Coordinates of C-alpha atoms and ligand atoms in Angstrom, one line a residue:
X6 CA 0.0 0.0 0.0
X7 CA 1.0 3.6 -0.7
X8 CA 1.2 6.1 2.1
X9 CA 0.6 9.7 2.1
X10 CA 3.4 10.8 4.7
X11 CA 3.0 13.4 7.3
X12 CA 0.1 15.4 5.4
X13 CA -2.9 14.8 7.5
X14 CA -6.9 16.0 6.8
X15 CA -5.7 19.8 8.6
X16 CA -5.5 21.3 5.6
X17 CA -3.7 24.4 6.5
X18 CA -2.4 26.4 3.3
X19 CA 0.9 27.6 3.8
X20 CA 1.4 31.4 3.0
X21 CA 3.7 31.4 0.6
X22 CA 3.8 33.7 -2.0
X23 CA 1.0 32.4 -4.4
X24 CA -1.0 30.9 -1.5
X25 CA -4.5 32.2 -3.0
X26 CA -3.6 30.1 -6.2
X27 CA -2.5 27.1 -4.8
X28 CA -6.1 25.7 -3.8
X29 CA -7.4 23.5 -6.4
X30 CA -11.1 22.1 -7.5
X31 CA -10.2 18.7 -8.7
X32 CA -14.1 17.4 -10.1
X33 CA -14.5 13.8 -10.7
X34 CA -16.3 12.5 -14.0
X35 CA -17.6 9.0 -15.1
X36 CA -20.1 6.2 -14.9
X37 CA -21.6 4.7 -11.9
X38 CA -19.6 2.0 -10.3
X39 CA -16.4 3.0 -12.0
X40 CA -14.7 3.4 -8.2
X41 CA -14.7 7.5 -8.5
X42 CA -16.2 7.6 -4.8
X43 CA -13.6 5.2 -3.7
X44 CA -10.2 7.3 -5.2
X45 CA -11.8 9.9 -3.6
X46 CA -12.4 8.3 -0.6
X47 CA -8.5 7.3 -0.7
X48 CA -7.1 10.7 -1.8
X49 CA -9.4 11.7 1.2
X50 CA -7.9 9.4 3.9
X51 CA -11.2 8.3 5.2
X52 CA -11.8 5.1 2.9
X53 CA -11.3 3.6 6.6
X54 CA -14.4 5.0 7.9
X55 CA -17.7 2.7 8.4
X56 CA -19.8 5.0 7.5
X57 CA -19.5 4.7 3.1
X58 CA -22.1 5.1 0.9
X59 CA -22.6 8.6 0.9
X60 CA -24.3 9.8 -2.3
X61 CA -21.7 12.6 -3.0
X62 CA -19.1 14.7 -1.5
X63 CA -15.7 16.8 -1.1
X64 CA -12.6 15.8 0.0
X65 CA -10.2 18.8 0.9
X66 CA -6.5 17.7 1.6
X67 CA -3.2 19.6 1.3
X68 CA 0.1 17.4 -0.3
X69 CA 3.5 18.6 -0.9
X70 CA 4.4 17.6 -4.4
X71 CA 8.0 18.6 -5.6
X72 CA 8.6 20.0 -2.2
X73 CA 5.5 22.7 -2.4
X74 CA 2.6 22.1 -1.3
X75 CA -0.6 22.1 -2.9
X76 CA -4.5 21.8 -1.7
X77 CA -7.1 20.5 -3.5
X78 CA -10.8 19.9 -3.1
X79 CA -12.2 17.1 -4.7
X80 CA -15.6 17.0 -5.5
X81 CA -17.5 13.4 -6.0
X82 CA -21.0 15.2 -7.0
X83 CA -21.8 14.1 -10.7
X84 CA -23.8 11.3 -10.0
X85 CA -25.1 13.2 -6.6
X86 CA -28.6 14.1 -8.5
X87 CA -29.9 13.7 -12.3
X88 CA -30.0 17.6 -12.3
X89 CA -28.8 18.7 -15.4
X90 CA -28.0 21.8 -13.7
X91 CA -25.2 20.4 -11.4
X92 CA -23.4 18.7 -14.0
X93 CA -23.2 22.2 -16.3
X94 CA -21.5 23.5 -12.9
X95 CA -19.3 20.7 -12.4
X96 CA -18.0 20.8 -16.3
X97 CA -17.8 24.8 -15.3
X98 CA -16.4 24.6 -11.9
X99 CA -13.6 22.4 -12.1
X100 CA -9.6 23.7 -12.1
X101 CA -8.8 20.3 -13.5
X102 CA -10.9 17.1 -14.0
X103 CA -10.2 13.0 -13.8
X104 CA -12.2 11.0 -16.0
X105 CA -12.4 7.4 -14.5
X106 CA -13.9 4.2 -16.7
X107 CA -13.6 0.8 -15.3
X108 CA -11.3 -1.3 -17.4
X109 CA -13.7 -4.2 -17.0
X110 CA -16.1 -1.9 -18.1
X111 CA -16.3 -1.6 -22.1
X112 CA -19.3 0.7 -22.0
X113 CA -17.8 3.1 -19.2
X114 CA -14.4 3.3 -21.3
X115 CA -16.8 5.0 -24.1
X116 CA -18.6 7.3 -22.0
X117 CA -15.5 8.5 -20.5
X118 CA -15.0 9.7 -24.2
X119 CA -18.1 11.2 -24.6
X120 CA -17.8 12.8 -21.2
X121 CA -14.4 14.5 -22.7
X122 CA -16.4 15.5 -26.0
X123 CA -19.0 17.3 -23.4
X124 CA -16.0 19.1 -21.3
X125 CA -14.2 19.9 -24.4
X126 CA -17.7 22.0 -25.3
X127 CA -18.1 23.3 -22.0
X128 CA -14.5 25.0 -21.7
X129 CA -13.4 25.5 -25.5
X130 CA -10.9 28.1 -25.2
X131 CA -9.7 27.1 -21.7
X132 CA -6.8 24.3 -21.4
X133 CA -7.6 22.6 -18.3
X134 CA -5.7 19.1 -17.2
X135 CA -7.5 16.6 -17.5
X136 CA -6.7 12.8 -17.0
X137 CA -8.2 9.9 -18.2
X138 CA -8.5 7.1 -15.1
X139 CA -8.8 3.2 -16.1
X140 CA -9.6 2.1 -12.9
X141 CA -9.8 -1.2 -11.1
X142 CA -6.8 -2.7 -12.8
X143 CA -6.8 -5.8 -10.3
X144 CA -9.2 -7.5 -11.7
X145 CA -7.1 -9.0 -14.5
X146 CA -9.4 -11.8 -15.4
X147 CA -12.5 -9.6 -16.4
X148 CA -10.6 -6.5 -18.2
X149 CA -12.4 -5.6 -21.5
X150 CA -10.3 -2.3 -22.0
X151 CA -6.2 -2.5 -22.5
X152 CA -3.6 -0.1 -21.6
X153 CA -3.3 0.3 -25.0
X154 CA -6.7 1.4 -26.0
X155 CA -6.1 3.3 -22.8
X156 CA -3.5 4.9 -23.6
X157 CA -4.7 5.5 -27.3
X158 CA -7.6 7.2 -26.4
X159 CA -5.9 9.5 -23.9
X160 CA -3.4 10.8 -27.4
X161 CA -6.9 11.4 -29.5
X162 CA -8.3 13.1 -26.8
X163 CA -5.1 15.5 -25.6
X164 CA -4.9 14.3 -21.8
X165 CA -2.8 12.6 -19.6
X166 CA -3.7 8.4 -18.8
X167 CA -2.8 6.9 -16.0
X168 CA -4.7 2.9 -14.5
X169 CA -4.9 2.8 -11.0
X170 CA -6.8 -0.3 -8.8
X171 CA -8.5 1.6 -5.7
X172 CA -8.7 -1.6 -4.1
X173 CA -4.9 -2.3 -4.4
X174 CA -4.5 1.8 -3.8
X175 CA -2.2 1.0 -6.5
X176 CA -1.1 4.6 -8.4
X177 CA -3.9 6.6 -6.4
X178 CA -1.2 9.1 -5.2
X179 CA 0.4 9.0 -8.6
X180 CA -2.9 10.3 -10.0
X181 CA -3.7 12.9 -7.4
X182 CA 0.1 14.0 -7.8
X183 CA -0.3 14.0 -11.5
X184 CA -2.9 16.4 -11.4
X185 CA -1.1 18.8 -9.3
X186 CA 1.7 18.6 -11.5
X187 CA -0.6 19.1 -14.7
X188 CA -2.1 22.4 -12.8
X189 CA 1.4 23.9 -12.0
X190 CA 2.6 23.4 -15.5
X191 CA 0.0 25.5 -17.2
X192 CA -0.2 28.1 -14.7
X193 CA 3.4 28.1 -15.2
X194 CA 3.5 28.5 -18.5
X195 CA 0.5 31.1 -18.3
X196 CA 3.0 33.2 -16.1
X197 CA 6.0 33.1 -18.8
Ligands
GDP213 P1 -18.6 5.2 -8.2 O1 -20.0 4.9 -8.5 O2 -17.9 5.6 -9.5 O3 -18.4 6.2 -7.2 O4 -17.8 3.8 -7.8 P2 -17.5 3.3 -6.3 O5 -16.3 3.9 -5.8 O6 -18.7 3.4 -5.5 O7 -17.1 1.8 -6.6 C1 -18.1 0.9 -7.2 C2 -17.7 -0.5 -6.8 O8 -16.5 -0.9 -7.4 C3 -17.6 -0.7 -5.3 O9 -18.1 -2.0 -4.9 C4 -16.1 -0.6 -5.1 O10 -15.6 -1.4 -4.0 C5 -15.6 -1.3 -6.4 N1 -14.2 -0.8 -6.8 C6 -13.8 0.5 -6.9 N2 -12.6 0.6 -7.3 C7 -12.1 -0.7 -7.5 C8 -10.9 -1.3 -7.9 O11 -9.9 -0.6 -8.2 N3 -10.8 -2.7 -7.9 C9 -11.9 -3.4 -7.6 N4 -11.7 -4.8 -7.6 N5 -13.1 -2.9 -7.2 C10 -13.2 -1.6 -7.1

């Protein structure tokens, strides 16, 4: 298992320089079942708690990446209601977005593209991170998508890919890392 060292849920924002900038609305798109409420329940730190099935919610944490820190708030609401309002905000709202599929999950692998056609309209002139999640890359014996196709699919649609197994918390922190790091670089390169 991973370990997130020494950052606990306290989220305290140091006051460095570009402190106002360096909070972070991560929003989290797919089907149902893909495991989007479980990353977020690991990125959270509370995937221990008994209490689970919560319909939606945000999960605000502080990491250090490259020696800086970094919070983010990560909201689990798209499935929260069938209001078509919310899910206009959330393709509004959103600093960066991670688009899970399961990869034993042929039909969520093709709305994960379709949910990138929708974004791509909402924020046309904007170049927001985005990256593609195949989740639940455990369970070998029923995968119907492959890195490949993946990985393919993350090149046609300009984002980064990354597979991650929330049950293994194998490449969670990679992911929430990866993000960070895809914010940085184009504020960076907004800044030059
Ligand atoms: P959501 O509807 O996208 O929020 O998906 P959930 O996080 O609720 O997960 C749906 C189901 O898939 C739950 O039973 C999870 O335990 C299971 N699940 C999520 N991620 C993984 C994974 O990486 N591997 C396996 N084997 N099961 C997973």
């Amino acid at each position: 298992r991973e370990s997130w060292a020494s950052d606990s849920s306290d989220s305290v924002i140091s006051s460095g320089s570009d402190s106002d900038s360096s909070l972070y609305k991560v929003i989290l798109l797919g089907e149902h079942g893909v495991g989007k409420t479980s990353l977020a329940r690991i990125f959270g730190g509370v995937e221990d708690c008994p209490d689970a099935e919560e319909a939606g919610n945000t999960y605000n944490r502080s990491i250090i990446v490259d020696g800086e820190e970094a919070s983010l708030i990560v909201f689990d609401i798209w499935e929260q209601d069938d209001s078509q309002w919310l899910q206009n905000h959330c393709m509004k709202m959103g600093d960066a977005y991670i688009i899970v599929y399961s990869v034993t999950d042929k039909v969520s692998f093709e709305k994960a593209s379709e949910l990138r056609i929708q974004l791509r309209r909402a924020r046309q002139t904007e170049d927001i991170p985005i990256i593609l999640v195949g989740n639940k890359s455990d369970l070998v014996r029923s995968r119907e998508v492959s890195v490949d196709e993946g990985r393919a699919c993350a090149v046609v649609f300009d984002c980064k890919f990354i597979e991650t197994s929330a049950a293994l918390h194998h490449n969670v922190k990679d992911l929430f890392e990866g993000i960070i790091r895809q914010i940085r670089l184009r504020k960076d390169s907004k800044e030059d």
